[in-house]
Short mmCIF file of C-alpha atoms in Angstrom, two decimals:
data_model
loop_
_atom_site.label_atom_id
_atom_site.label_comp_id
_atom_site.label_asym_id
_atom_site.label_seq_id
_atom_site.Cartn_x
_atom_site.Cartn_y
_atom_site.Cartn_z
CA UNK A 3 1.56 41.97 -7.30
CA UNK A 4 1.73 39.98 -4.09
CA UNK A 5 4.43 37.35 -4.07
CA UNK A 6 4.32 34.24 -1.89
CA UNK A 7 7.14 34.23 0.64
CA UNK A 8 8.40 30.92 1.96
CA UNK A 9 8.67 30.74 5.74
CA UNK A 10 10.59 28.18 7.74
CA UNK A 11 8.52 25.93 10.00
CA UNK A 12 10.98 24.06 12.22
CA UNK A 13 8.14 22.11 13.79
CA UNK A 14 8.03 20.08 10.56
CA UNK A 15 11.32 18.54 11.71
CA UNK A 16 11.01 18.61 15.50
CA UNK A 17 7.51 17.17 15.94
CA UNK A 18 7.04 13.43 16.42
CA UNK A 19 5.73 13.10 12.86
CA UNK A 20 8.72 15.06 11.56
CA UNK A 21 11.15 12.84 13.50
CA UNK A 22 9.48 9.74 12.06
CA UNK A 23 9.84 11.16 8.54
CA UNK A 24 13.47 12.12 9.10
CA UNK A 25 14.15 8.59 10.34
CA UNK A 26 12.46 7.14 7.25
CA UNK A 27 14.61 9.34 4.97
CA UNK A 28 17.86 8.27 6.65
CA UNK A 29 16.97 4.58 6.85
CA UNK A 30 15.68 4.29 3.28
CA UNK A 31 18.82 6.07 2.02
CA UNK A 32 20.96 3.66 4.03
CA UNK A 33 19.10 0.65 2.60
CA UNK A 34 19.45 1.49 -1.07
CA UNK A 35 23.04 2.77 -0.62
CA UNK A 36 24.20 -0.48 0.98
CA UNK A 37 22.45 -2.64 -1.60
CA UNK A 38 23.79 -0.49 -4.46
CA UNK A 39 27.32 -0.87 -3.08
CA UNK A 40 27.05 -4.66 -3.40
CA UNK A 41 25.96 -4.46 -7.05
CA UNK A 42 23.82 -7.52 -6.44
CA UNK A 43 20.20 -6.54 -6.89
CA UNK A 44 19.30 -7.77 -10.37
CA UNK A 45 16.03 -9.33 -11.42
CA UNK A 46 12.45 -8.17 -10.76
CA UNK A 47 12.62 -8.61 -6.99
CA UNK A 48 15.84 -6.64 -6.58
CA UNK A 49 14.56 -3.91 -8.89
CA UNK A 50 11.34 -3.67 -6.86
CA UNK A 51 13.25 -3.31 -3.58
CA UNK A 52 15.58 -0.65 -4.95
CA UNK A 53 12.67 1.26 -6.47
CA UNK A 54 10.80 1.12 -3.16
CA UNK A 55 13.65 2.54 -1.09
CA UNK A 56 14.52 5.23 -3.65
CA UNK A 57 10.88 6.23 -4.21
CA UNK A 58 10.10 6.46 -0.49
CA UNK A 59 13.32 8.40 0.15
CA UNK A 60 12.59 10.94 -2.60
CA UNK A 61 8.93 11.53 -1.76
CA UNK A 62 9.47 11.72 2.01
CA UNK A 63 12.31 14.20 1.53
CA UNK A 64 10.03 16.28 -0.71
CA UNK A 65 7.27 16.18 1.92
CA UNK A 66 9.71 17.37 4.58
CA UNK A 67 10.95 20.24 2.42
CA UNK A 68 7.45 21.38 1.51
CA UNK A 69 6.35 21.36 5.14
CA UNK A 70 9.58 22.99 6.32
CA UNK A 71 9.09 25.88 3.87
CA UNK A 72 5.26 25.76 4.20
CA UNK A 73 4.85 25.56 0.42
CA UNK A 74 2.40 22.66 0.46
CA UNK A 75 -0.53 25.08 0.67
CA UNK A 76 0.22 26.16 -2.91
CA UNK A 77 -0.42 22.66 -4.26
CA UNK A 78 -3.89 21.93 -5.73
CA UNK A 79 -4.50 18.89 -3.54
CA UNK A 80 -5.56 17.86 -0.07
CA UNK A 81 -2.20 17.77 1.71
CA UNK A 82 -3.38 15.79 4.76
CA UNK A 83 -4.99 13.16 2.54
CA UNK A 84 -1.86 12.93 0.39
CA UNK A 85 0.55 12.51 3.31
CA UNK A 86 -1.74 9.97 5.01
CA UNK A 87 -2.08 7.91 1.83
CA UNK A 88 1.64 8.08 1.08
CA UNK A 89 2.74 7.07 4.57
CA UNK A 90 0.41 4.06 4.44
CA UNK A 91 1.62 3.13 0.95
CA UNK A 92 5.26 3.56 1.94
CA UNK A 93 4.80 1.37 5.03
CA UNK A 94 3.31 -1.40 2.86
CA UNK A 95 5.99 -1.09 0.16
CA UNK A 96 8.89 -1.08 2.61
CA UNK A 97 7.41 -3.99 4.57
CA UNK A 98 7.18 -6.02 1.35
CA UNK A 99 10.77 -5.16 0.44
CA UNK A 100 11.95 -6.06 3.96
CA UNK A 101 10.53 -9.56 3.42
CA UNK A 102 11.35 -10.08 -0.27
CA UNK A 103 14.96 -8.85 -0.26
CA UNK A 104 16.45 -11.17 2.40
CA UNK A 105 14.39 -14.11 1.13
CA UNK A 106 15.76 -13.59 -2.38
CA UNK A 107 19.35 -12.38 -1.94
CA UNK A 108 20.63 -13.47 1.49
CA UNK A 109 21.81 -17.05 1.69
CA UNK A 110 23.12 -19.08 4.61
CA UNK A 111 25.80 -19.09 5.88
CA UNK A 112 26.20 -15.30 5.81
CA UNK A 113 29.95 -14.73 6.20
CA UNK A 114 31.05 -12.50 3.32
CA UNK A 115 31.30 -8.72 3.35
CA UNK A 116 28.58 -8.52 0.71
CA UNK A 117 26.20 -10.57 2.83
CA UNK A 118 26.93 -8.40 5.87
CA UNK A 119 25.97 -5.27 3.94
CA UNK A 120 22.80 -6.98 2.71
CA UNK A 121 21.92 -7.92 6.28
CA UNK A 122 22.43 -4.35 7.50
CA UNK A 123 20.32 -3.08 4.58
CA UNK A 124 17.55 -5.50 5.59
CA UNK A 125 17.72 -4.30 9.20
CA UNK A 126 17.54 -0.64 8.16
CA UNK A 127 14.60 -1.48 5.87
CA UNK A 128 12.74 -3.07 8.79
CA UNK A 129 13.42 0.02 10.92
CA UNK A 130 12.25 2.19 8.02
CA UNK A 131 8.97 0.28 7.99
CA UNK A 132 8.59 0.97 11.71
CA UNK A 133 9.19 4.68 11.05
CA UNK A 134 6.42 4.80 8.44
CA UNK A 135 4.11 2.73 10.64
CA UNK A 136 4.74 5.22 13.46
CA UNK A 137 3.80 8.09 11.13
CA UNK A 138 0.59 6.30 10.17
CA UNK A 139 -0.26 5.80 13.86
CA UNK A 140 0.52 9.42 14.75
CA UNK A 141 -1.51 10.93 11.90
CA UNK A 142 -4.47 8.53 12.02
CA UNK A 143 -7.73 10.29 12.83
CA UNK A 144 -9.04 9.50 16.29
CA UNK A 145 -12.74 8.65 16.85
CA UNK A 146 -14.78 11.84 16.70
CA UNK A 147 -12.06 13.87 14.97
CA UNK A 148 -13.01 15.98 11.96
CA UNK A 149 -10.11 15.14 9.73
CA UNK A 150 -9.17 14.07 6.23
CA UNK A 151 -10.83 10.92 4.93
CA UNK A 152 -7.62 9.05 4.09
CA UNK A 153 -6.38 9.39 7.67
CA UNK A 154 -9.40 7.44 8.95
CA UNK A 155 -9.49 3.65 9.14
CA UNK A 156 -11.64 3.30 5.96
CA UNK A 157 -9.30 5.65 4.11
CA UNK A 158 -6.17 3.74 5.16
CA UNK A 159 -7.89 0.49 4.21
CA UNK A 160 -8.49 1.90 0.71
CA UNK A 161 -4.73 2.29 0.26
CA UNK A 162 -4.17 -1.22 1.62
CA UNK A 163 -6.77 -2.72 -0.73
CA UNK A 164 -5.26 -1.04 -3.78
CA UNK A 165 -1.75 -2.15 -2.83
CA UNK A 166 -2.79 -5.78 -2.29
CA UNK A 167 -4.54 -5.72 -5.69
CA UNK A 168 -1.24 -4.59 -7.28
CA UNK A 169 0.53 -7.53 -5.63
CA UNK A 170 -2.15 -9.86 -7.02
CA UNK A 171 -1.62 -8.47 -10.52
CA UNK A 172 2.12 -9.15 -10.26
CA UNK A 173 1.42 -12.84 -9.54
CA UNK A 174 -1.31 -13.52 -12.12
CA UNK A 175 -0.40 -16.02 -14.80
CA UNK A 176 -2.13 -18.68 -16.90
CA UNK A 177 -5.74 -17.64 -16.40
CA UNK A 178 -6.65 -17.20 -20.08
CA UNK A 179 -9.38 -19.46 -21.40
CA UNK A 180 -10.75 -20.36 -17.96
CA UNK A 181 -14.01 -18.50 -17.22
CA UNK A 182 -13.74 -18.94 -13.44
CA UNK A 183 -10.25 -17.46 -13.28
CA UNK A 184 -11.12 -14.70 -15.74
CA UNK A 185 -14.00 -13.68 -13.47
CA UNK A 186 -11.57 -13.47 -10.57
CA UNK A 187 -9.24 -11.24 -12.62
CA UNK A 188 -12.23 -9.05 -13.49
CA UNK A 189 -13.04 -8.77 -9.76
CA UNK A 190 -9.47 -7.72 -8.92
CA UNK A 191 -9.42 -5.19 -11.76
CA UNK A 192 -12.83 -3.60 -11.12
CA UNK A 193 -12.30 -3.25 -7.38
CA UNK A 194 -8.78 -1.88 -7.90
CA UNK A 195 -9.96 0.76 -10.37
CA UNK A 196 -12.80 2.00 -8.15
CA UNK A 197 -10.63 1.98 -5.02
CA UNK A 198 -7.87 3.88 -6.80
CA UNK A 199 -10.39 6.44 -8.09
CA UNK A 200 -11.65 7.03 -4.55
CA UNK A 201 -8.08 7.66 -3.34
CA UNK A 202 -7.21 9.94 -6.29
CA UNK A 203 -10.48 11.90 -6.08
CA UNK A 204 -9.97 12.39 -2.35
CA UNK A 205 -6.43 13.71 -2.77
CA UNK A 206 -7.48 15.87 -5.73
CA UNK A 207 -10.46 17.35 -3.84
CA UNK A 208 -12.87 16.07 -6.49
CA UNK A 209 -15.33 14.29 -4.19
CA UNK A 210 -17.63 17.31 -4.18
CA UNK A 211 -18.44 16.61 -7.85
CA UNK A 212 -19.90 13.18 -7.07
CA UNK A 213 -23.71 13.54 -7.40
CA UNK A 214 -24.53 11.37 -4.36
CA UNK A 215 -23.62 11.25 -0.66
CA UNK A 216 -20.07 9.95 -0.35
CA UNK A 217 -20.62 8.00 2.88
CA UNK A 218 -23.58 6.02 1.52
CA UNK A 219 -21.80 5.44 -1.78
CA UNK A 220 -18.82 3.96 0.09
CA UNK A 221 -21.07 1.62 2.05
CA UNK A 222 -22.70 0.38 -1.16
CA UNK A 223 -19.36 -0.02 -2.93
CA UNK A 224 -17.75 -1.87 -0.01
CA UNK A 225 -20.73 -4.26 0.14
CA UNK A 226 -20.50 -5.04 -3.58
CA UNK A 227 -16.70 -5.40 -3.42
CA UNK A 228 -17.05 -7.75 -0.46
CA UNK A 229 -19.47 -9.97 -2.39
CA UNK A 230 -17.23 -9.97 -5.46
CA UNK A 231 -14.13 -10.86 -3.45
CA UNK A 232 -16.09 -13.59 -1.69
CA UNK A 233 -16.72 -15.25 -5.07
CA UNK A 234 -13.05 -14.83 -6.02
CA UNK A 235 -11.96 -16.38 -2.72
CA UNK A 236 -13.91 -19.52 -3.64
CA UNK A 237 -13.33 -19.64 -7.41
CA UNK A 238 -9.61 -18.84 -7.62
CA UNK A 239 -8.27 -21.84 -5.61
CA UNK A 240 -11.01 -24.07 -7.04
CA UNK A 241 -10.04 -23.47 -10.66
CA UNK A 242 -6.31 -22.92 -10.05
CA UNK A 243 -5.54 -26.18 -8.25
CA UNK A 244 -8.30 -28.51 -9.44
CA UNK A 245 -6.75 -31.61 -10.99
CA UNK A 246 -3.21 -30.20 -10.72
CA UNK A 247 -0.62 -31.37 -8.21
CA UNK A 248 2.31 -29.36 -6.91
CA UNK A 249 5.36 -29.85 -9.13
CA UNK A 250 8.64 -30.99 -7.64
CA UNK A 251 10.85 -29.00 -7.59
CA UNK A 252 8.81 -25.81 -7.26
CA UNK A 253 10.88 -22.62 -7.22
CA UNK A 254 9.93 -19.02 -6.47
CA UNK A 255 8.44 -18.52 -9.95
CA UNK A 256 6.55 -21.82 -9.92
CA UNK A 257 2.89 -21.51 -10.95
CA UNK A 258 1.81 -23.30 -7.77
CA UNK A 259 3.49 -20.76 -5.49
CA UNK A 260 2.15 -17.85 -7.56
CA UNK A 261 -1.42 -19.16 -7.44
CA UNK A 262 -1.10 -19.86 -3.73
CA UNK A 263 0.11 -16.29 -3.22
CA UNK A 264 -2.92 -14.96 -5.13
CA UNK A 265 -5.17 -17.11 -2.94
CA UNK A 266 -3.82 -15.68 0.31
CA UNK A 267 -3.80 -12.10 -1.02
CA UNK A 268 -7.43 -12.52 -2.09
CA UNK A 269 -8.30 -13.59 1.46
CA UNK A 270 -6.41 -10.57 2.85
CA UNK A 271 -8.40 -8.19 0.64
CA UNK A 272 -11.65 -9.96 1.52
CA UNK A 273 -10.95 -9.32 5.20
CA UNK A 274 -9.94 -5.71 4.41
CA UNK A 275 -13.21 -5.04 2.57
CA UNK A 276 -15.16 -6.63 5.42
CA UNK A 277 -13.50 -4.38 8.01
CA UNK A 278 -13.93 -1.43 5.64
CA UNK A 279 -17.64 -2.17 5.33
CA UNK A 280 -18.05 -2.38 9.12
CA UNK A 281 -16.27 0.94 9.72
CA UNK A 282 -18.06 2.68 6.83
CA UNK A 283 -21.43 1.45 8.08
CA UNK A 284 -20.70 2.73 11.57
CA UNK A 285 -19.68 6.12 10.17
CA UNK A 286 -23.00 6.44 8.30
CA UNK A 287 -25.59 4.78 10.52
CA UNK A 288 -24.12 5.00 14.02
CA UNK A 289 -23.85 8.59 15.20
CA UNK A 290 -21.96 9.55 18.34
CA UNK A 291 -24.12 11.32 20.92
#
């Protein structure tokens, strides 16, 4: 029998992408270590931030080890698609944590030792986001490159769209019994499911089983998703705020702030699907000479 022998590929650590990943590992570890040392990270927002830093640290370290030992080829998935999707997802997650954590846990004036550690953790989280953003920029497919789908602009937008939909789900509240709002929730759910399936099928190398041309299917899906999000962009604020004034006081969990957050996130995804449709259309109908 022939046994697979692991070889050491030092370029996985010395290349620019490897340096960006090493930086992300160190900075994410620093963030969750400092916050854990304060013992002040309770509640859903603190739990989300700690999960983000720990999750990104663990997965990035695993990616580095698999590339260092060149064992990723043994995995039944598209490695380039997986690393591109993860780096985009990690950048979005860490960016969100870099905004949510200081807004929730750091108060002014910041003079205590605990606050100083929280401030350093926030700074390292921001630098960690820059490390992941650098990896996304370095691995993104250039025009004309034959590369993995998730490293292209439409592929990265798919990850962005799914992530924004998850943020929308975390803010949804009080939509039962209102047909307009229930339609919007259906839009968020349907588009999220199809977008997630595209990402999972791409990573799992299952796109070949789709009985239609992938490029044309993506154009059709993006067009339908754009129309659906356009209706949600109009209906959600119309039915959410109609006849209801902003309460005073209105804290972080206030229904007004949550519905306003859903409104802006819906607009973000509408723009994302529009850009996705433009790029997908160019990939199908505009051929480079």
